[in-house]
Amino acid sequence: MTGFVGALVEAWGELRIHRLRVLLSLIGVAVAVAAMTGVTALGDITRQAQSELMEAQSGRPATFRVDAWSETGTLDATATTTAFRDFVTRYEIEQASLVTYASMPVRMPTGTWEVQVQAVDPPYGAMHRIAPVHGSWFTAADADRFAPALVVNEAFLRELGVPDLTGRPTALIGRDEPVRATIIGVTADLWEGAVPEAFILSSAFERWIPPSPEFFAPPALEVWVPPEDADVAEQFLNRDLTAALGSSAQVQIYRQDAFGIEAFDQVFQLVVTGIGLLVLMLGALSLVNISLVTVRQRIREIGIRRSFGASSGRIFFSIMMESLVATVLAGAIGVAIAVVAVRNAPIEALIGWGSIQDVPPFPISAAVTGLVAATVIGALAGLLPALVAVRVKPIDAIRY
Amino acid sequence: MSLLELHGITRTVRLPDDSRLDILRGVDLSVGAGEHISIVGRSGTGKSTLLNILGLLDAPTDGEYLLDGTPIGRLGNRRRARRRGDDFGFVFQQFNLLPGRTALENVIAPLLYARGRTFWRRHSIATSMLARVGLGDRLESKPEQLSGGEQQRVAIARALVRTPRVILADEPTGALDVDTGAEIMTMLDEIASDTGAVLIAITHDLAVAARASRHYRLGEGVLTPITIAPRTAGTLAELGDPLTATDVVDPEAAPVLADAEASA
């Protein structure tokens, strides 16, 4: 016990005495660890950003989409809608939405526009990570409004000639009996030059903008279930909806989320980690170099310690500990730099995929990897000078 | 029983031209607890080698070394290192203080190899040791801020801080002026006497050698007992030509070198 503590105290003392040398030699290690840790963390955040992007487009795991149609004629849209709603109610599925793609006339200052509209239910927002930049997404209460509510994109608002939602903007929508809809939320344009688009609640869509029955395709159903229940959900959807819609209907159920697709390019991560390792190796080489030179300078000191009763094992351990304590410290500093850099860097701008909703916490694995890398480097860099130190005969060392 | 016993110790090194050089030739020595021994001899006669063998820093080529009756040759490196730390204190000619460390840190250094209470109380032990050598007010001074005499005091405090049973001093006054050297030797003698430690000093200085209770001369690898009368100064030239081992087996027969001034 005292031997171990003694070696630690000795190593710490050595570091303190040679702090400038230690500092200079460890800058490389700290930078390398910071780079490696930062890259790993950045990789995690990028992966999260990309998966959020994919989830926004195709739903979160596990999202099923159900389409129904008839090969012989037109499927009864109302019956299909009822069958879908019954299913959701029966199994108490909280995250489910009917989805209808349509267009609706909107009176803009420049004239009447046919705007792409998606009629959905309130859970659709969470299912597709829709985060309005102004206002809010639909809630269940919006279904009870006298006037329909709209969530529009920025292009819509721009075309309407309205800067933001402070003036509670409205838009006149509809074909034969236009109705004034309230804009309650604005989503970001997905790309530059986006055209006006809008979301409307399914119930409002059916009530206010009923399309002519002969053109009205039944809505699709999207359900978001826990991934572990995916198989059961698929089975039930198939069984119940096929039965409910009858033999004339074709029911297609498919998993819509990016299931099984690797969100982040592993090769990219490997390349960046490889570069990090290379930097780490260079840092280690300079550390070994400096350690070897200083061990030669410290041979007399090592001899003096031998006269105090230091065994060759203790000398070896001391030099190793010195290197380890130093590199672990440098590693911790490197990790801290990485944390500060990753937390403060404009990551979203860097990645360029829009904002991240669930910013992942700084990955512990990255910090651990950084510290482990630093420790391994410390051990390797300490090994060579420690071996040199042990080979020195005490009698020669004192006279050195 | 003797604390240290050397029987027929030889030390041979192989030179680069593959020839052999005998540094020590059949050295016999027996030292009891509390004795003060001095060994004189010219440079290159093997004094330091003998001291290093005594202090377990070097191993003899042949012969037997008993420490407290234990044959040292049979001890492994680890146990030798432990006994070196526990039983020996070294004072070097060039002080050999650890650079960059304060006086206190230098004296603490050997205590980092101690165990139990001594290890955990290392600060207070080192502080009181430095006070004992008169440097209680220079604890935080670094070697370069201390005079030669003060540095050697720190070295003495460091050598004695683990209360060794044997103090090995290699030219302890070699780098000091005469007065400071005398002062340092007085202190070393006193502390060694107080703790009952054996003091073995190797020196060129006959005045320093004369302080010991027993005197030896090392010439051409052979250790011979001699008697040196107390003096304040003296040179090795007074010893004349190197003596052979057979000349002085009996200390009584050895030349007695009186202090020139005293006899005048």
PDB file of C-alpha atoms in Angstrom, chain B residues 29-244:
ATOM      1  CA  LEU B  29      36.662  -6.317   7.335  1.00  0.00           C
ATOM      2  CA  SER B  30      34.577  -6.704  10.432  1.00  0.00           C
ATOM      3  CA  VAL B  31      32.620  -3.802  11.906  1.00  0.00           C
ATOM      4  CA  GLY B  32      30.642  -3.863  15.141  1.00  0.00           C
ATOM      5  CA  ALA B  33      27.616  -1.735  16.025  1.00  0.00           C
ATOM      6  CA  GLY B  34      28.393   1.930  16.713  1.00  0.00           C
ATOM      7  CA  GLU B  35      31.972   1.850  15.366  1.00  0.00           C
ATOM      8  CA  HIS B  36      33.423   4.725  13.363  1.00  0.00           C
ATOM      9  CA  ILE B  37      35.749   3.552  10.623  1.00  0.00           C
ATOM     10  CA  SER B  38      37.771   5.553   8.160  1.00  0.00           C
ATOM     11  CA  ILE B  39      39.339   4.281   4.977  1.00  0.00           C
ATOM     12  CA  VAL B  40      41.999   6.354   3.234  1.00  0.00           C
ATOM     13  CA  GLY B  41      43.614   5.877  -0.096  1.00  0.00           C
ATOM     14  CA  ARG B  42      44.523   7.615  -3.299  1.00  0.00           C
ATOM     15  CA  SER B  43      42.090   8.061  -6.142  1.00  0.00           C
ATOM     16  CA  GLY B  44      41.414   4.923  -8.131  1.00  0.00           C
ATOM     17  CA  THR B  45      42.359   2.524  -5.361  1.00  0.00           C
ATOM     18  CA  GLY B  46      38.842   1.089  -5.072  1.00  0.00           C
ATOM     19  CA  LYS B  47      37.539   3.043  -2.061  1.00  0.00           C
ATOM     20  CA  SER B  48      34.223   3.924  -3.655  1.00  0.00           C
ATOM     21  CA  THR B  49      33.839   0.399  -5.021  1.00  0.00           C
ATOM     22  CA  LEU B  50      34.295  -0.968  -1.496  1.00  0.00           C
ATOM     23  CA  LEU B  51      31.771   1.531  -0.153  1.00  0.00           C
ATOM     24  CA  ASN B  52      29.277   0.634  -2.855  1.00  0.00           C
ATOM     25  CA  ILE B  53      29.674  -3.071  -2.084  1.00  0.00           C
ATOM     26  CA  LEU B  54      29.170  -2.332   1.611  1.00  0.00           C
ATOM     27  CA  GLY B  55      26.065  -0.293   0.771  1.00  0.00           C
ATOM     28  CA  LEU B  56      24.628  -3.036  -1.490  1.00  0.00           C
ATOM     29  CA  LEU B  57      24.849  -0.771  -4.521  1.00  0.00           C
ATOM     30  CA  ASP B  58      27.382  -3.110  -6.112  1.00  0.00           C
ATOM     31  CA  ALA B  59      28.029  -6.829  -5.759  1.00  0.00           C
ATOM     32  CA  PRO B  60      31.443  -8.428  -5.201  1.00  0.00           C
ATOM     33  CA  THR B  61      32.923 -10.721  -7.824  1.00  0.00           C
ATOM     34  CA  ASP B  62      33.957 -13.162  -5.123  1.00  0.00           C
ATOM     35  CA  GLY B  63      34.007 -13.467  -1.353  1.00  0.00           C
ATOM     36  CA  GLU B  64      31.349 -13.364   1.311  1.00  0.00           C
ATOM     37  CA  TYR B  65      29.517 -10.384   2.762  1.00  0.00           C
ATOM     38  CA  LEU B  66      27.521 -10.932   5.937  1.00  0.00           C
ATOM     39  CA  LEU B  67      25.134  -8.240   7.118  1.00  0.00           C
ATOM     40  CA  ASP B  68      23.872  -9.064  10.583  1.00  0.00           C
ATOM     41  CA  GLY B  69      24.958 -12.633   9.900  1.00  0.00           C
ATOM     42  CA  THR B  70      22.907 -12.836   6.696  1.00  0.00           C
ATOM     43  CA  PRO B  71      24.873 -13.677   3.548  1.00  0.00           C
ATOM     44  CA  ILE B  72      23.994 -10.803   1.252  1.00  0.00           C
ATOM     45  CA  GLY B  73      24.933 -12.763  -1.877  1.00  0.00           C
ATOM     46  CA  ARG B  74      21.869 -14.944  -1.381  1.00  0.00           C
ATOM     47  CA  LEU B  75      19.416 -12.058  -1.264  1.00  0.00           C
ATOM     48  CA  GLY B  76      17.422 -11.208  -4.356  1.00  0.00           C
ATOM     49  CA  ASN B  77      17.519  -7.714  -5.869  1.00  0.00           C
ATOM     50  CA  ARG B  78      14.299  -6.669  -4.215  1.00  0.00           C
ATOM     51  CA  ARG B  79      15.381  -7.679  -0.713  1.00  0.00           C
ATOM     52  CA  ARG B  80      18.788  -6.121  -1.248  1.00  0.00           C
ATOM     53  CA  ALA B  81      17.080  -2.862  -2.230  1.00  0.00           C
ATOM     54  CA  ARG B  82      14.878  -3.041   0.850  1.00  0.00           C
ATOM     55  CA  ARG B  83      17.834  -3.668   3.175  1.00  0.00           C
ATOM     56  CA  ARG B  84      19.739  -0.856   1.475  1.00  0.00           C
ATOM     57  CA  GLY B  85      16.909   1.539   2.241  1.00  0.00           C
ATOM     58  CA  ASP B  86      16.337   0.240   5.758  1.00  0.00           C
ATOM     59  CA  ASP B  87      19.930  -0.171   6.957  1.00  0.00           C
ATOM     60  CA  PHE B  88      22.134   2.258   5.023  1.00  0.00           C
ATOM     61  CA  GLY B  89      22.427   5.994   4.675  1.00  0.00           C
ATOM     62  CA  PHE B  90      24.703   7.469   2.016  1.00  0.00           C
ATOM     63  CA  VAL B  91      26.545  10.788   2.129  1.00  0.00           C
ATOM     64  CA  PHE B  92      28.227  11.657  -1.160  1.00  0.00           C
ATOM     65  CA  GLN B  93      31.088  14.019  -1.945  1.00  0.00           C
ATOM     66  CA  GLN B  94      29.005  16.012  -4.431  1.00  0.00           C
ATOM     67  CA  PHE B  95      26.009  15.986  -2.057  1.00  0.00           C
ATOM     68  CA  ASN B  96      23.843  14.531  -4.816  1.00  0.00           C
ATOM     69  CA  LEU B  97      20.754  16.444  -3.787  1.00  0.00           C
ATOM     70  CA  LEU B  98      17.797  16.029  -6.093  1.00  0.00           C
ATOM     71  CA  PRO B  99      17.777  19.142  -8.281  1.00  0.00           C
ATOM     72  CA  GLY B 100      14.739  21.359  -8.278  1.00  0.00           C
ATOM     73  CA  ARG B 101      13.461  19.952  -4.984  1.00  0.00           C
ATOM     74  CA  THR B 102      13.482  21.893  -1.733  1.00  0.00           C
ATOM     75  CA  ALA B 103      15.598  20.813   1.237  1.00  0.00           C
ATOM     76  CA  LEU B 104      12.462  19.313   2.782  1.00  0.00           C
ATOM     77  CA  GLU B 105      11.553  17.401  -0.375  1.00  0.00           C
ATOM     78  CA  ASN B 106      15.090  16.047  -0.563  1.00  0.00           C
ATOM     79  CA  VAL B 107      14.920  14.751   2.983  1.00  0.00           C
ATOM     80  CA  ILE B 108      11.444  13.345   2.417  1.00  0.00           C
ATOM     81  CA  ALA B 109      12.642  11.429  -0.678  1.00  0.00           C
ATOM     82  CA  PRO B 110      14.065   8.378   1.193  1.00  0.00           C
ATOM     83  CA  LEU B 111      10.950   8.242   3.379  1.00  0.00           C
ATOM     84  CA  LEU B 112       8.876   7.546   0.271  1.00  0.00           C
ATOM     85  CA  TYR B 113      10.467   4.086   0.379  1.00  0.00           C
ATOM     86  CA  ALA B 114       9.657   3.555   4.059  1.00  0.00           C
ATOM     87  CA  ARG B 115       6.606   1.697   5.321  1.00  0.00           C
ATOM     88  CA  GLY B 116       3.901   2.205   7.909  1.00  0.00           C
ATOM     89  CA  ARG B 117       3.999   5.162  10.268  1.00  0.00           C
ATOM     90  CA  THR B 118       7.363   6.376   9.013  1.00  0.00           C
ATOM     91  CA  PHE B 119       5.905   6.751   5.521  1.00  0.00           C
ATOM     92  CA  TRP B 120       2.748   8.543   6.613  1.00  0.00           C
ATOM     93  CA  ARG B 121       4.613  10.864   9.029  1.00  0.00           C
ATOM     94  CA  ARG B 122       7.311  11.678   6.503  1.00  0.00           C
ATOM     95  CA  HIS B 123       6.762  15.440   6.595  1.00  0.00           C
ATOM     96  CA  SER B 124       7.199  15.832  10.333  1.00  0.00           C
ATOM     97  CA  ILE B 125      10.118  13.386  10.467  1.00  0.00           C
ATOM     98  CA  ALA B 126      11.957  15.214   7.665  1.00  0.00           C
ATOM     99  CA  THR B 127      11.229  18.607   9.215  1.00  0.00           C
ATOM    100  CA  SER B 128      12.646  17.626  12.592  1.00  0.00           C
ATOM    101  CA  MET B 129      15.692  16.028  10.915  1.00  0.00           C
ATOM    102  CA  LEU B 130      16.441  19.256   9.074  1.00  0.00           C
ATOM    103  CA  ALA B 131      16.028  21.177  12.337  1.00  0.00           C
ATOM    104  CA  ARG B 132      18.522  18.815  13.893  1.00  0.00           C
ATOM    105  CA  VAL B 133      21.184  19.678  11.296  1.00  0.00           C
ATOM    106  CA  GLY B 134      20.474  23.372  11.852  1.00  0.00           C
ATOM    107  CA  LEU B 135      18.391  23.997   8.743  1.00  0.00           C
ATOM    108  CA  GLY B 136      14.977  24.339  10.342  1.00  0.00           C
ATOM    109  CA  ASP B 137      14.626  27.749   8.696  1.00  0.00           C
ATOM    110  CA  ARG B 138      15.678  26.591   5.214  1.00  0.00           C
ATOM    111  CA  LEU B 139      13.055  23.928   4.584  1.00  0.00           C
ATOM    112  CA  GLU B 140      11.834  25.466   1.353  1.00  0.00           C
ATOM    113  CA  SER B 141      15.265  26.371  -0.025  1.00  0.00           C
ATOM    114  CA  LYS B 142      16.368  24.606  -3.175  1.00  0.00           C
ATOM    115  CA  PRO B 143      19.924  23.254  -3.506  1.00  0.00           C
ATOM    116  CA  GLU B 144      21.049  26.160  -5.664  1.00  0.00           C
ATOM    117  CA  GLN B 145      20.003  28.561  -2.908  1.00  0.00           C
ATOM    118  CA  LEU B 146      22.169  26.779  -0.306  1.00  0.00           C
ATOM    119  CA  SER B 147      25.909  26.989   0.365  1.00  0.00           C
ATOM    120  CA  GLY B 148      28.089  23.882   0.007  1.00  0.00           C
ATOM    121  CA  GLY B 149      28.047  23.287   3.752  1.00  0.00           C
ATOM    122  CA  GLU B 150      24.296  23.668   3.885  1.00  0.00           C
ATOM    123  CA  GLN B 151      23.847  21.303   0.992  1.00  0.00           C
ATOM    124  CA  GLN B 152      25.959  18.699   2.735  1.00  0.00           C
ATOM    125  CA  ARG B 153      23.856  19.186   5.880  1.00  0.00           C
ATOM    126  CA  VAL B 154      20.759  18.490   3.825  1.00  0.00           C
ATOM    127  CA  ALA B 155      22.510  15.393   2.426  1.00  0.00           C
ATOM    128  CA  ILE B 156      23.346  14.276   5.977  1.00  0.00           C
ATOM    129  CA  ALA B 157      19.771  14.860   7.108  1.00  0.00           C
ATOM    130  CA  ARG B 158      18.618  12.826   4.127  1.00  0.00           C
ATOM    131  CA  ALA B 159      21.090  10.012   4.877  1.00  0.00           C
ATOM    132  CA  LEU B 160      20.012   9.821   8.503  1.00  0.00           C
ATOM    133  CA  VAL B 161      16.294  10.424   8.235  1.00  0.00           C
ATOM    134  CA  ARG B 162      15.481   6.725   8.209  1.00  0.00           C
ATOM    135  CA  THR B 163      17.827   6.164  11.174  1.00  0.00           C
ATOM    136  CA  PRO B 164      20.088   3.740   9.295  1.00  0.00           C
ATOM    137  CA  ARG B 165      22.321   1.315  11.142  1.00  0.00           C
ATOM    138  CA  VAL B 166      25.236   2.122   8.836  1.00  0.00           C
ATOM    139  CA  ILE B 167      26.198   5.523   7.450  1.00  0.00           C
ATOM    140  CA  LEU B 168      28.447   5.329   4.413  1.00  0.00           C
ATOM    141  CA  ALA B 169      30.193   8.609   3.648  1.00  0.00           C
ATOM    142  CA  ASP B 170      32.097   8.909   0.378  1.00  0.00           C
ATOM    143  CA  GLU B 171      34.481  11.892   0.697  1.00  0.00           C
ATOM    144  CA  PRO B 172      31.912  13.810   2.750  1.00  0.00           C
ATOM    145  CA  THR B 173      34.113  16.881   3.033  1.00  0.00           C
ATOM    146  CA  GLY B 174      35.725  16.633  -0.382  1.00  0.00           C
ATOM    147  CA  ALA B 175      33.812  19.573  -1.808  1.00  0.00           C
ATOM    148  CA  LEU B 176      33.988  21.762   1.282  1.00  0.00           C
ATOM    149  CA  ASP B 177      36.569  24.127   2.733  1.00  0.00           C
ATOM    150  CA  VAL B 178      38.554  22.908   5.748  1.00  0.00           C
ATOM    151  CA  ASP B 179      36.506  24.648   8.429  1.00  0.00           C
ATOM    152  CA  THR B 180      33.165  23.701   6.963  1.00  0.00           C
ATOM    153  CA  GLY B 181      34.429  20.165   6.450  1.00  0.00           C
ATOM    154  CA  ALA B 182      35.415  19.923  10.109  1.00  0.00           C
ATOM    155  CA  GLU B 183      32.043  21.273  11.171  1.00  0.00           C
ATOM    156  CA  ILE B 184      30.211  18.759   8.963  1.00  0.00           C
ATOM    157  CA  MET B 185      32.300  15.852  10.253  1.00  0.00           C
ATOM    158  CA  THR B 186      31.651  16.880  13.859  1.00  0.00           C
ATOM    159  CA  MET B 187      27.938  16.873  13.146  1.00  0.00           C
ATOM    160  CA  LEU B 188      28.106  13.523  11.345  1.00  0.00           C
ATOM    161  CA  ASP B 189      30.087  11.987  14.213  1.00  0.00           C
ATOM    162  CA  GLU B 190      27.662  13.340  16.791  1.00  0.00           C
ATOM    163  CA  ILE B 191      24.524  12.180  15.050  1.00  0.00           C
ATOM    164  CA  ALA B 192      26.038   8.779  14.301  1.00  0.00           C
ATOM    165  CA  SER B 193      27.042   8.417  17.953  1.00  0.00           C
ATOM    166  CA  ASP B 194      23.585   9.548  19.140  1.00  0.00           C
ATOM    167  CA  THR B 195      21.813   6.973  16.998  1.00  0.00           C
ATOM    168  CA  GLY B 196      24.388   4.243  17.569  1.00  0.00           C
ATOM    169  CA  ALA B 197      24.984   3.948  13.848  1.00  0.00           C
ATOM    170  CA  VAL B 198      28.175   2.623  12.268  1.00  0.00           C
ATOM    171  CA  LEU B 199      29.957   5.393  10.367  1.00  0.00           C
ATOM    172  CA  ILE B 200      32.265   4.344   7.555  1.00  0.00           C
ATOM    173  CA  ALA B 201      33.930   7.284   5.858  1.00  0.00           C
ATOM    174  CA  ILE B 202      36.276   7.121   2.926  1.00  0.00           C
ATOM    175  CA  THR B 203      38.455  10.147   2.470  1.00  0.00           C
ATOM    176  CA  HIS B 204      41.674  11.655   1.191  1.00  0.00           C
ATOM    177  CA  ASP B 205      41.790  13.891   4.211  1.00  0.00           C
ATOM    178  CA  LEU B 206      43.839  12.504   7.083  1.00  0.00           C
ATOM    179  CA  ALA B 207      42.291  14.971   9.539  1.00  0.00           C
ATOM    180  CA  VAL B 208      38.855  13.577   8.688  1.00  0.00           C
ATOM    181  CA  ALA B 209      40.153  10.010   8.784  1.00  0.00           C
ATOM    182  CA  ALA B 210      41.767  10.558  12.178  1.00  0.00           C
ATOM    183  CA  ARG B 211      38.351  11.208  13.795  1.00  0.00           C
ATOM    184  CA  ALA B 212      37.403   7.537  13.410  1.00  0.00           C
ATOM    185  CA  SER B 213      38.003   4.886  16.037  1.00  0.00           C
ATOM    186  CA  ARG B 214      39.582   2.542  13.527  1.00  0.00           C
ATOM    187  CA  HIS B 215      41.516   3.436  10.411  1.00  0.00           C
ATOM    188  CA  TYR B 216      42.205   1.544   7.208  1.00  0.00           C
ATOM    189  CA  ARG B 217      44.138   2.219   4.109  1.00  0.00           C
ATOM    190  CA  LEU B 218      43.147   0.911   0.708  1.00  0.00           C
ATOM    191  CA  GLY B 219      46.028   0.579  -1.738  1.00  0.00           C
ATOM    192  CA  GLU B 220      45.986  -1.416  -4.946  1.00  0.00           C
ATOM    193  CA  GLY B 221      42.790  -3.156  -3.902  1.00  0.00           C
ATOM    194  CA  VAL B 222      44.144  -4.328  -0.572  1.00  0.00           C
ATOM    195  CA  LEU B 223      42.666  -3.102   2.716  1.00  0.00           C
ATOM    196  CA  THR B 224      45.161  -2.731   5.538  1.00  0.00           C
ATOM    197  CA  PRO B 225      44.610  -1.480   9.082  1.00  0.00           C
ATOM    198  CA  ILE B 226      46.623   1.563  10.059  1.00  0.00           C
ATOM    199  CA  THR B 227      46.596   4.036  12.888  1.00  0.00           C
ATOM    200  CA  ILE B 228      46.263   7.740  12.290  1.00  0.00           C
ATOM    201  CA  ALA B 229      46.861  10.061  15.209  1.00  0.00           C
ATOM    202  CA  PRO B 230      44.430  12.969  15.725  1.00  0.00           C
ATOM    203  CA  ARG B 231      45.354  15.988  13.630  1.00  0.00           C
ATOM    204  CA  THR B 232      43.903  19.083  12.048  1.00  0.00           C
ATOM    205  CA  ALA B 233      45.519  18.586   8.651  1.00  0.00           C
ATOM    206  CA  GLY B 234      47.490  16.036   6.677  1.00  0.00           C
ATOM    207  CA  THR B 235      48.041  14.553   3.233  1.00  0.00           C
ATOM    208  CA  LEU B 236      48.217  11.043   1.927  1.00  0.00           C
ATOM    209  CA  ALA B 237      51.870  11.663   1.024  1.00  0.00           C
ATOM    210  CA  GLU B 238      52.604  11.158   4.690  1.00  0.00           C
ATOM    211  CA  LEU B 239      51.625   7.526   4.300  1.00  0.00           C
ATOM    212  CA  GLY B 240      54.565   6.940   1.980  1.00  0.00           C
ATOM    213  CA  ASP B 241      54.576   4.250  -0.694  1.00  0.00           C
ATOM    214  CA  PRO B 242      51.671   1.875  -0.990  1.00  0.00           C
ATOM    215  CA  LEU B 243      51.952  -0.892   1.525  1.00  0.00           C
ATOM    216  CA  THR B 244      51.444  -4.506   0.822  1.00  0.00           C
TER     217      THR B 244
END
